[in-house]
Every structure is written in C-alpha cells, then in structure tokens.
Coordinates of C-alpha atoms in Angstrom, one line a residue:
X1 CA -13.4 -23.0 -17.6
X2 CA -9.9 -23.0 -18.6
X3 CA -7.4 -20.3 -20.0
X4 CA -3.9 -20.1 -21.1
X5 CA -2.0 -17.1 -20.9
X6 CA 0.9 -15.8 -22.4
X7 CA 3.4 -13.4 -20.7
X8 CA 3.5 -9.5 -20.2
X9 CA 5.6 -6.9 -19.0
X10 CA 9.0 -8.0 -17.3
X11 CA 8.3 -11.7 -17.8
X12 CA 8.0 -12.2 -21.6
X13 CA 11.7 -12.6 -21.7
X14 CA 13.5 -14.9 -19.3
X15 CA 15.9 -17.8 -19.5
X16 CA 15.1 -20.8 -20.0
X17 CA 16.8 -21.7 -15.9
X18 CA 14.4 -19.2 -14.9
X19 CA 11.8 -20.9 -16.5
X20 CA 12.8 -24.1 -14.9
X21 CA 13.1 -22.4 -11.2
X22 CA 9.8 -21.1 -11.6
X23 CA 8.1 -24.5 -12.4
X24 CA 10.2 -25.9 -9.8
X25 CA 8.3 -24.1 -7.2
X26 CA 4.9 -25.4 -7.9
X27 CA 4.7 -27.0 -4.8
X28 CA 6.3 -24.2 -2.4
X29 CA 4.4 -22.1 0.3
X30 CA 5.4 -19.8 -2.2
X31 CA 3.3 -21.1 -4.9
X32 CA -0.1 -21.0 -2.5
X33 CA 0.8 -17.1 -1.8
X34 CA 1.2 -16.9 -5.7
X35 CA -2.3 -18.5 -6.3
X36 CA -4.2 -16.3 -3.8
X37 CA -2.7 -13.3 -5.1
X38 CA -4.2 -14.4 -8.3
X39 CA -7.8 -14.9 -7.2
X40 CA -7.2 -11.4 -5.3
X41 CA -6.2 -9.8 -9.3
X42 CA -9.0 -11.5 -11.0
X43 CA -11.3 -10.2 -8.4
X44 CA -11.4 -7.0 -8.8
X45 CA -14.9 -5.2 -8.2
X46 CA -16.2 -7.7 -5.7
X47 CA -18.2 -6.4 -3.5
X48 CA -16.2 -7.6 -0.1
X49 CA -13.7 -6.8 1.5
X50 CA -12.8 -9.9 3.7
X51 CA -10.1 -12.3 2.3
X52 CA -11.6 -15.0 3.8
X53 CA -14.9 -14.8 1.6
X54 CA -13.4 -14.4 -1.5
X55 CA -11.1 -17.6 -0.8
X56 CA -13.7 -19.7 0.3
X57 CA -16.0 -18.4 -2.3
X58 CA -13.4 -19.6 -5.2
X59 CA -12.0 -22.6 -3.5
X60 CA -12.3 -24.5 -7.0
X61 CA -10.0 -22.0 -8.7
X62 CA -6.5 -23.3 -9.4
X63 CA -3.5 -22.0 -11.3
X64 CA -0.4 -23.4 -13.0
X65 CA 2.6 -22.7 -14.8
X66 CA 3.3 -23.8 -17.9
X67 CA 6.9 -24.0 -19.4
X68 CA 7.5 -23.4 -23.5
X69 CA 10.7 -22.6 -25.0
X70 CA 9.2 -19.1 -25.4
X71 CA 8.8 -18.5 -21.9
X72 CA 6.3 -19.3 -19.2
X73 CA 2.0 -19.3 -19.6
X74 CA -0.1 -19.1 -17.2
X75 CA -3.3 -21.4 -16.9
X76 CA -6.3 -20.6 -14.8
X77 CA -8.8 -22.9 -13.9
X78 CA -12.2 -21.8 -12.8
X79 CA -11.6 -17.5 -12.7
X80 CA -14.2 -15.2 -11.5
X81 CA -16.0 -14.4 -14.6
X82 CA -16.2 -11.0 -14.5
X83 CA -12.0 -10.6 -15.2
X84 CA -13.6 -11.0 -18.9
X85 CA -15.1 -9.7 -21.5
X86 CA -17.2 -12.0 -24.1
X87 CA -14.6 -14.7 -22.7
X88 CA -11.4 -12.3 -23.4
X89 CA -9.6 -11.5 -20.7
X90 CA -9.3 -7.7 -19.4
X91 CA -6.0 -6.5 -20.9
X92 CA -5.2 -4.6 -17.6
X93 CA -6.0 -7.6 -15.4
X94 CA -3.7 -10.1 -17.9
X95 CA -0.5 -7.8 -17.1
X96 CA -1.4 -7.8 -13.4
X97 CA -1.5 -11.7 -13.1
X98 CA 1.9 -11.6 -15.0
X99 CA 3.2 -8.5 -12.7
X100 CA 1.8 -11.2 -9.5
X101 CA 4.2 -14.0 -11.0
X102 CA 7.3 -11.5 -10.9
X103 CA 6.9 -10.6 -7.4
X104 CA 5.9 -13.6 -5.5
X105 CA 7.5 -16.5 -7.7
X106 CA 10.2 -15.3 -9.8
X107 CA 11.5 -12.8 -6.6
X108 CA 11.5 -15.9 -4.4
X109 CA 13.4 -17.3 -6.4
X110 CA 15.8 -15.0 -6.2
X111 CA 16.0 -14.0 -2.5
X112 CA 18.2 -16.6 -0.8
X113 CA 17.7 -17.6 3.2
X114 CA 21.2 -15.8 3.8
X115 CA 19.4 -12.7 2.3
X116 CA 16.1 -13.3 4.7
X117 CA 18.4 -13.3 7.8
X118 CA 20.8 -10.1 6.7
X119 CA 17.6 -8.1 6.4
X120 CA 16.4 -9.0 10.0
X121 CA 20.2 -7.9 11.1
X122 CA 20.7 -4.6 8.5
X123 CA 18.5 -2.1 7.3
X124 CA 20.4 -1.1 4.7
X125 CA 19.5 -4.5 3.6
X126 CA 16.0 -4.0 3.9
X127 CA 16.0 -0.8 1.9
X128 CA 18.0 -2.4 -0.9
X129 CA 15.6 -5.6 -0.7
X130 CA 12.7 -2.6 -1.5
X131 CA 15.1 -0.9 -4.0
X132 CA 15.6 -4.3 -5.9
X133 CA 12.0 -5.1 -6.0
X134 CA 10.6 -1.8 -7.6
X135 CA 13.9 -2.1 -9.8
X136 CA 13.4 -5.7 -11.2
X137 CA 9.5 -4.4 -11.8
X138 CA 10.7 -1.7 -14.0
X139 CA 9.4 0.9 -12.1
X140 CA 12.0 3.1 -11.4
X141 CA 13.7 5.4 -13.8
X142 CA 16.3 6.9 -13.5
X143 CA 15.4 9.7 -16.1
X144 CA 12.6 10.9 -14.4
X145 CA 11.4 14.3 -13.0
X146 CA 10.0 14.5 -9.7
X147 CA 6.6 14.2 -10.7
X148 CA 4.9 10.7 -8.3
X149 CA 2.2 11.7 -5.5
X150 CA 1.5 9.0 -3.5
X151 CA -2.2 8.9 -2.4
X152 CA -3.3 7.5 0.9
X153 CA -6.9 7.4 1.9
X154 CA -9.1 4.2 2.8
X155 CA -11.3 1.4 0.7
X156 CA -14.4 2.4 2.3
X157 CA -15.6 5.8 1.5
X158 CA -18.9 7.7 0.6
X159 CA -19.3 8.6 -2.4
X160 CA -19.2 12.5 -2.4
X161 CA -15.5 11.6 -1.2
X162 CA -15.3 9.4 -4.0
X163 CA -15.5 11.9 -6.4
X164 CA -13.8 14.6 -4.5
X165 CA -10.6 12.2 -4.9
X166 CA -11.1 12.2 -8.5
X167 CA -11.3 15.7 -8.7
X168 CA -7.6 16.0 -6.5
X169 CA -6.4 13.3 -9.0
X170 CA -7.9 15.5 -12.1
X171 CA -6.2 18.6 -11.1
X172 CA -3.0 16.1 -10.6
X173 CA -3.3 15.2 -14.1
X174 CA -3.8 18.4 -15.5
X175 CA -0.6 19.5 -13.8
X176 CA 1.7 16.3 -15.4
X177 CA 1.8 14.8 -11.9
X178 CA 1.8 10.7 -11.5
X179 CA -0.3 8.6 -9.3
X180 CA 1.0 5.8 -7.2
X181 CA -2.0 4.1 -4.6
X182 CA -2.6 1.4 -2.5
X183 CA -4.1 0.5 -6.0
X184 CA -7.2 -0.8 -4.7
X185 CA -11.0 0.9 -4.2
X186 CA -12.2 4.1 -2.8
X187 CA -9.4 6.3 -2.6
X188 CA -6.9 4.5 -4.0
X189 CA -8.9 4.2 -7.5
X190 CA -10.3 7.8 -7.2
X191 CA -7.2 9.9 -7.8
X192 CA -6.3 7.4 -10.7
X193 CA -9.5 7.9 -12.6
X194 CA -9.3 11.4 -12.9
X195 CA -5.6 11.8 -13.8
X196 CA -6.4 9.8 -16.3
X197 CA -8.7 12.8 -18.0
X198 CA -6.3 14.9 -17.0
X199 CA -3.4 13.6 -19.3
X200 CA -5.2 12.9 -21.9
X201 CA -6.6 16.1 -22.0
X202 CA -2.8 17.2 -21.4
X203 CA -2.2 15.0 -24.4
X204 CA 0.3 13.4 -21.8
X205 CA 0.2 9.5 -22.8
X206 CA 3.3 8.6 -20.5
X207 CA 0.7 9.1 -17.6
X208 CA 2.4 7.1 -14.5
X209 CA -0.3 4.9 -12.3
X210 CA 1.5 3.1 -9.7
X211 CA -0.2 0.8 -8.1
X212 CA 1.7 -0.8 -4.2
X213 CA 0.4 -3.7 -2.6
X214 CA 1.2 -6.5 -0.4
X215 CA 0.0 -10.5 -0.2
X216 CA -2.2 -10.1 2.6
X217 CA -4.1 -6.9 1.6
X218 CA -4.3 -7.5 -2.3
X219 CA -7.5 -9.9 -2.1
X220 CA -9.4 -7.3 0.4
X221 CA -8.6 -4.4 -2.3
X222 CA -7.7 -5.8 -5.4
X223 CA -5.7 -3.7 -7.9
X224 CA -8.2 -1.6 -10.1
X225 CA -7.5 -2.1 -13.6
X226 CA -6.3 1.4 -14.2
X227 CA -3.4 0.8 -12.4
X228 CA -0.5 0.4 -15.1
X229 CA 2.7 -0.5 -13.2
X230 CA 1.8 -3.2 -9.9
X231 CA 4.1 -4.2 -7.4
X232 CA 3.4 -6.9 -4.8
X233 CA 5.8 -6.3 -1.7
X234 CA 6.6 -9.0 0.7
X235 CA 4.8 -7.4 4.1
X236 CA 3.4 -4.1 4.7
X237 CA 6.9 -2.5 6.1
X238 CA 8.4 -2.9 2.8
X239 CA 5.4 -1.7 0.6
X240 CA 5.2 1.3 3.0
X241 CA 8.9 2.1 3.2
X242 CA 8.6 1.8 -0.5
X243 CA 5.4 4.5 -0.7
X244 CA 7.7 7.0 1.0
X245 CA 10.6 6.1 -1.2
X246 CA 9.7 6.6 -4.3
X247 CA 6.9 9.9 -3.4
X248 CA 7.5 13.0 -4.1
X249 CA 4.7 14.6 -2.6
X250 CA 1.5 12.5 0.2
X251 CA -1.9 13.1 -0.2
X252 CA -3.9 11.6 3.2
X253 CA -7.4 11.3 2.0
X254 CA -10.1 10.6 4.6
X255 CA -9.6 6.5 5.9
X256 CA -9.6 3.9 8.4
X257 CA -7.8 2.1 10.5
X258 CA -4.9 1.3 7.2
X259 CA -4.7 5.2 6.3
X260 CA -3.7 6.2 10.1
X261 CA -1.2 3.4 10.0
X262 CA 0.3 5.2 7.0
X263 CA 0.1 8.5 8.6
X264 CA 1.7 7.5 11.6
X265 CA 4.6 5.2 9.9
X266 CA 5.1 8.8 7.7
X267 CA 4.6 11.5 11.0
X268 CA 7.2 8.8 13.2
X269 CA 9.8 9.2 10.3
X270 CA 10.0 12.7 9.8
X271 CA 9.8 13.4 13.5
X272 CA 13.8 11.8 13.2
X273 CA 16.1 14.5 13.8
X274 CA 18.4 13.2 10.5
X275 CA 15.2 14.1 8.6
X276 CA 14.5 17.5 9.5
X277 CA 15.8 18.9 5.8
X278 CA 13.8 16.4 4.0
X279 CA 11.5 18.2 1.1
X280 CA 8.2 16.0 1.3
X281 CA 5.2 17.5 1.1
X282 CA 2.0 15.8 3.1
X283 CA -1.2 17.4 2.9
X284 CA -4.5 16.0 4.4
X285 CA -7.2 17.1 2.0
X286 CA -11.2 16.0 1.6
X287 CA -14.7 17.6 0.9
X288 CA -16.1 19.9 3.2
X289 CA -18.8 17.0 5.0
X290 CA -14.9 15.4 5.7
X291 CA -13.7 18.6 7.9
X292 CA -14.8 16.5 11.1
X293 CA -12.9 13.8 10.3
X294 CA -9.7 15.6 9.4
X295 CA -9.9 17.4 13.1
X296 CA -10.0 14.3 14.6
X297 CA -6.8 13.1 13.0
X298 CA -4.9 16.3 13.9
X299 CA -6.5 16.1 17.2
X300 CA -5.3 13.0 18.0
X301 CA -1.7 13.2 16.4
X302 CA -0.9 16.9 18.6
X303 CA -2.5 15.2 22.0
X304 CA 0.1 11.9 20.7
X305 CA 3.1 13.5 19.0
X306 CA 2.6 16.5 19.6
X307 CA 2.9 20.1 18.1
X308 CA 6.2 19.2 15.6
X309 CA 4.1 16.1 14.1
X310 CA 1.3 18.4 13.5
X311 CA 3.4 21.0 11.9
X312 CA 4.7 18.7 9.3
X313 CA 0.9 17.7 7.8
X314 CA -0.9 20.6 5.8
X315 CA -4.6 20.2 5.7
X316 CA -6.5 21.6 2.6
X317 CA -10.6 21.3 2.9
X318 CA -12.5 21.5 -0.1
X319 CA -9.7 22.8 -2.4
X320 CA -8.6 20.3 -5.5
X321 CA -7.0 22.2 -7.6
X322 CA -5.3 24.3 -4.1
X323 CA -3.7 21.1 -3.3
X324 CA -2.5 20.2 -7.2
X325 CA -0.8 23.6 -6.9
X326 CA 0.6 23.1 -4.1
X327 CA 2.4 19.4 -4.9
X328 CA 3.3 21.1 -7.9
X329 CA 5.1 23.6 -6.0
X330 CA 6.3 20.9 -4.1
X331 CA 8.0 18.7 -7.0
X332 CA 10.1 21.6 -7.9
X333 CA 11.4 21.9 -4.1
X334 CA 12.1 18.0 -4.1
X335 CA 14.1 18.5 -7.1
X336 CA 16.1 21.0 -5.6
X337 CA 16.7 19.6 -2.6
X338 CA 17.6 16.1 -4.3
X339 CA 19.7 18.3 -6.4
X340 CA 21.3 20.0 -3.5
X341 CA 22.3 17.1 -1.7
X342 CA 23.4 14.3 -4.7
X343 CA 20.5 12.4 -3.9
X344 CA 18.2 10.3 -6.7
X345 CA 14.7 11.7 -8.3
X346 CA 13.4 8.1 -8.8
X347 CA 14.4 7.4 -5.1
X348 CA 14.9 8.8 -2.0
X349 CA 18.0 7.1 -0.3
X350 CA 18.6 10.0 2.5
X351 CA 15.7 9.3 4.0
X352 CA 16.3 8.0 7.5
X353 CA 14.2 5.3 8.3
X354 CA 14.8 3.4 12.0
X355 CA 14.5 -0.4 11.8
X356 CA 11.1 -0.4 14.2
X357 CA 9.8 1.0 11.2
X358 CA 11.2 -1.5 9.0
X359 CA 10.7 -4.9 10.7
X360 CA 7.7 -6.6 10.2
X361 CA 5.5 -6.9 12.8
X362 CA 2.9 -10.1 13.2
X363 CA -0.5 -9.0 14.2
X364 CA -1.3 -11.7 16.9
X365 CA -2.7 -11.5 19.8
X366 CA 0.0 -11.9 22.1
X367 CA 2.1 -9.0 19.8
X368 CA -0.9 -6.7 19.9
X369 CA -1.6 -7.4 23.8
X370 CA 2.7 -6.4 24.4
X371 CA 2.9 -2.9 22.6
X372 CA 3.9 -0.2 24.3
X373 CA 1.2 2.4 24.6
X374 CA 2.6 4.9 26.7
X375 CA 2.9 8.6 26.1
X376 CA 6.0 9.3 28.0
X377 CA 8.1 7.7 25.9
X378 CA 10.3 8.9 21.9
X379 CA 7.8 10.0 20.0
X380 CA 9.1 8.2 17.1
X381 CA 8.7 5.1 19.1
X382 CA 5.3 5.8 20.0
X383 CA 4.6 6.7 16.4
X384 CA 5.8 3.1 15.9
X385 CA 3.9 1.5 18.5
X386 CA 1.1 3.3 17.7
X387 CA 1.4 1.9 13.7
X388 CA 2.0 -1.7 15.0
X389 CA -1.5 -1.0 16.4
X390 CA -3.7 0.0 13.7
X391 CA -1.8 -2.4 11.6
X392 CA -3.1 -5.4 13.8
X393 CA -7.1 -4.0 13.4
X394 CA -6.5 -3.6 9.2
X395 CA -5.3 -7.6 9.5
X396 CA -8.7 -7.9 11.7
X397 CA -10.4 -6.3 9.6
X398 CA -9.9 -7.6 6.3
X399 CA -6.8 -9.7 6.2
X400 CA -7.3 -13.7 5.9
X401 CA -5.0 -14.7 8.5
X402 CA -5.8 -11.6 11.4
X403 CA -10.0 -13.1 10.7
X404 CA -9.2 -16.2 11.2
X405 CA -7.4 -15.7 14.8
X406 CA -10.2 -13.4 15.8
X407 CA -13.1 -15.7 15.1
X408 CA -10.1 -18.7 17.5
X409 CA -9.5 -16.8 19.9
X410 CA -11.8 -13.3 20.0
X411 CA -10.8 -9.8 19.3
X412 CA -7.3 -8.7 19.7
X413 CA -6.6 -6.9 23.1
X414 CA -4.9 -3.0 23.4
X415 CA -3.9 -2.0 26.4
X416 CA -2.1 1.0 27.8
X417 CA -2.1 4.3 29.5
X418 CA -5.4 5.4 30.0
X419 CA -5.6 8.5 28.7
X420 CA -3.8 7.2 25.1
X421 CA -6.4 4.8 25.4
X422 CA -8.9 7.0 25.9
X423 CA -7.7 9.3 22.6
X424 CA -7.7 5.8 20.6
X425 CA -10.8 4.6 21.4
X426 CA -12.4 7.8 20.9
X427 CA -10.9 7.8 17.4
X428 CA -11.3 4.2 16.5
X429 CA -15.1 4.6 17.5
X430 CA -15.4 7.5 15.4
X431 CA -14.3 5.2 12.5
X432 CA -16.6 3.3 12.9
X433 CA -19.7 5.6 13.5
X434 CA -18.5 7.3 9.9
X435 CA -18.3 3.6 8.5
X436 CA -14.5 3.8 7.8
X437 CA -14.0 0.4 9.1
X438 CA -16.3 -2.1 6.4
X439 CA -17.6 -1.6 3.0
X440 CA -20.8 0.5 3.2
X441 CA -23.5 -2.1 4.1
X442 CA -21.5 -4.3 6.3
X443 CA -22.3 -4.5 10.0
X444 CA -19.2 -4.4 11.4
X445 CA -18.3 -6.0 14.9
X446 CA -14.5 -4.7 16.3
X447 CA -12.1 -7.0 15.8
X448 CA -10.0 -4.9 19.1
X449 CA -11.0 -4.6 22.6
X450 CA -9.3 -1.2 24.3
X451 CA -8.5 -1.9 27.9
X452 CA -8.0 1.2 30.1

C-alpha cells in the first residue's frame, strides 16, 4: 500500500530552499527519528506500549519526501491500517504526520551544531531553543488569556480512572479552560475527551488541545487523534520545561513511574527560592478507589523533600468539578500575577529553572548506577536526582533504546542511602502491585534493581 500526502498546518507554505533542505536530509540520523516518529503517529490505539514491538512489528513500513513546486508530500509505504478509514486517511492523524515533519526534519534543519553546543553552555539558550519550537508550531499566542491546564497522569490506568479524568476535563471544558497532555492514552486522552463536550456545549469552537511529546516516548503513547496542536520536543528536559512553561494551572492524575518524574521535575522547581511568588496552581486529584495511591505520593515527597514540597501540591479526591473551580480561580491569579510582574500569558519567562533540570540526561546503566541518592543533600538537587531516576525506569519501561540495554546488559541498578531506598522501593513496588507500570494485561518484569 502506498499513499501520498499533501501538507497541513505550518508546512503547506515553505520555500522552495526549504523544500530542498528537507529532501536533502533523506539520508540523516535525522530522517530515521523522522520515520519512527511516523509509525508512532499512525499507530495510535495499539494495544502496546513497548517501542520495540511496534518497530519490529512494521519493519516494512517506509516513508519519503516528495518535492513539488507546491511544497513537500509525504508518501507512506505499508501504514498500519487502522490510521484509515475506507482507505482515507484519519484527518487528525494527516496533520499529525505533517506536525512530525516540522519538528524533527524541518527544526533540524534549522538548529546549527553552534546552537547544540550554546545550549549545553547556557540555559537561557535552552529555554529559547523550547520558546522557538512551540513558536515555529504556532502554538503560542500572544493574545491569549490564561486559560491552558496541563494534565499529568500515566498511560496505564483502570478504567473507573479513565473516566474520572474525563469528567475533570468536562468540568475544564465547561469552564473555557484548554487542555495540553502528554497527548497519548489513559490520562493524557481522558481530560481531552471530555473538554471536548464541554466546549461544545459551551458553544466554544476555539477549544485548545495541546498535545507534548518527545521522539522516544511518541511510539509507546502515540498522540490520540483529538489532540489538535502536536509538538515533538527534542528530549524529555525540553518537552517538560516546555509543560511548565506554557501551564497555567497542573493537574497530577494517578501514574507511574513518567507522572512522578513530572512531579518531581515541577516540586524541585518551585522548591527554588527565586520562585517562591510564582502563581501555578498543582493539584493531585483522582476517584475515591485512587485515595491510596495519592498518600503514597505525598508520603513519599514530605519523607524526601519535605514539608515545603508538600505544601505546594493540593490534593482533591473525588471532586471534578471542585478542582475545575479551583484552576479557574487559579487562571485569574496567574493573570494577575503575570500582570504584576510584566511577564507573558502565552509564556512564563520568570520561571527559574536550574540547568540540572534542563540538561538531558542518558538513561544508561552506568548514569543510572552514579546518581546521587542521598537525603542530606539541596532538595532541589535531590528533586533532580530523584527525576533522573524515574526517568531511566520510563526509558525501561517502554522506550526503544532503555529495552534494548536492559534485555544486553540486565536491569538498570539504583543505589543509595538506605532508607531513600527503602521509600523508593516501597513506592516503585506499589506501582507495580496497582499495575501502573504496563498496560493492563502485561506481566511486567522491573526493568531496575534497588540496592540498599
């Protein structure tokens, strides 16, 4: 099977050099990412959540660029079948292949090796590398309201959950709030779903559904076709530093491994002394079977960071339309104090984010087996160490290229005080006993050994 597409969104107009550039890189590294971001697009709804599978299930698909004096097409050979409908491919799935091509090929193209070095040296540079991605997508606007709430919460989740997300993302809807998600399953498609009723029952057809992503996640939770604005970030520092940039309000639904890695990259930030002003507010909220779950987390972050982490995190059981009220609330007091201090409503520029929390971090074994995992040390370092952690079991987990080193060379090794050890093996195992860790009907074997 073969297809030919033509472009969408941001790349139906471009120059006929930029066409050029783009064929040019056919036979980059960069073109390989670009393909396997494609697969990841045009499988959405697979029932796995290991990268792996889905590339060696699909080894015969290919993908190539086409150049025409009207632009650049797209040709597919051999997608998943189910991206169409009597042979017509989903309309939401077509702009998301197109949004793919922006970020990996056409942003390569523009991002120079003198550029790749600054950002190592400067993280001003970093967070104007972010700025400059979510600007050339057309996502931000300058004209808008503080209105985005940025919804964490894991892939894997039952389905009571499920629907208690949609309900949150309802009430959201209802209220003329956005969505922006991991854009992938489970929690990240829940809260869409039901804004989606509640705009259009709002009459509200400029209903916001931001969908954030990265290359090595996307094929493990491929963006669900509600999502109406994608962006593919180079590495999971920048898609998280852009989460907290552009949100004007957190929602932490009940997750994994990945959700306590955002919670802890958000808790280390706002622990920062230049932050203490900062207007965000982060609320933990799930049905009333997830209260167990929730105590756990705020167990584990005051016996880590202590009592000021837990004072920044709100935590809302069994309340949907408490918590739309309360971000509602909570827009109007981001305004304010954006207003106050001369700072943007499309994004947040004061916030004071340390390079550990910037740099990317390689998931290897020897990285994982050197963290420091000590409680006597800045908590905003430990919160950092402590991310670098559960990042490395999320590329265990379900990320191509952490499988792969686990099936060489065996499960990643943590080590540490023994009493944080203690507190994270206690957690992770509770994880996995509430099946946070795999898609429901998947054994799963720990990709991480604790040491104490």
């Amino acid at each position: 099977m073969q297809v030919h597409l033509n472009p969408l969104g941001a790349m139906d107009l471009l120059s006929q050099l930029e066409v050029e550039r783009l064929k040019n890189n056919t036979e980059s590294e960069a073109f390989a990412l670009f393909r396997n971001c494609c697969l990841a697009v045009l499988n959405v709804g697979s029932h796995t959540d290991s990268s792996a599978e889905i590339y060696e299930q699909y080894k015969d698909f290919s993908v190539n660029l086409l150049a025409r004096e009207r632009g650049i097409k797209i040709e597919l050979t051999n997608p998943p079948a189910s991206a169409f409908v009597d042979g017509v491919i989903i309309k939401g799935i077509h702009e998301h292949l197109f949004a793919v091509l922006r970020d990996i090929l056409f942003y390569h193209t523009r991002r120079s090796a003198e550029t790749k070095a600054r950002e190592l040296l400067e993280p001003r540079q970093l967070t104007h590398t972010v700025f400059d991605i979510l600007r050339n997508a057309r996502v931000i606007d300058a004209t808008c309201v503080p209105s985005m709430i940025v919804c964490w919460g894991g892939h894997s989740i039952n389905e009571t959950e499920y629907e208690y997300t949609k309900e949150v993302g309802y009430q959201l809807g209802l209220r003329g709030l956005d969505i922006c998600t991991g854009c992938g399953p489970g929690a990240m498609k829940g809260p869409m779903k039901g804004a989606t009723i509640g705009h259009n029952k709002q009459r509200i057809r400029s209903g916001r559904y931001l969908g954030l992503t990265e290359p090595s996640i996307i094929a493990a939770e491929p963006p669900n076709p509600i999502v109406n604005e994608l962006v593919i970030l180079p590495d999971i520092e920048k898609r998280l530093e852009a989460f907290v940039r552009v949100a004007h309000g957190i929602i932490v639904f009940p997750g994994g491994a990945g959700t306590a890695e955002e919670l802890l990259y958000l808790l280390g930030i706002m622990l920062k002394e230049s932050n203490a002003e900062q207007q965000l507010p982060i609320i933990l909220t799930g049905p009333r079977q997830s209260e167990v779950y929730f105590n756990e987390i705020a167990n584990f972050i005051q016996n880590t960071l202590g009592d000021e982490a837990l004072n920044l995190i709100e935590i809302i059981i069994d309340d949907p339309a408490g918590v739309a009220r309360k971000l509602k609330q909570g827009c109007a007091d981001v305004r304010q104090y954006r207003k106050s201090v001369g700072d943007a409503y499309h994004f947040n520029w004061t916030l004071d984010i340390d390079p550990q929390f910037q740099q990317p971090f390689v998931p290897n074994h020897q990285n994982m087996a050197a963290l420091d995992l000590h409680l006597e040390q800045d908590k905003a370092k430990l919160a950092a160490n402590l991310r670098r952690a559960f990042s490395g079991i999320v590329a265990g987990n379900v990320k191509d290229e952490g499988i792969r080193a686990i099936r060489q060379h065996g499960p990643f090794q943590l080590s540490g005080e023994p009493v944080l050890m203690q507190m994270m093996d206690t957690l992770l195992q509770a994880f996995v006993d509430q099946g946070r860790m795999k898609l429901p009907g998947t054994a799963y074997v720990p990709c991480y050994r604790i040491i104490r």
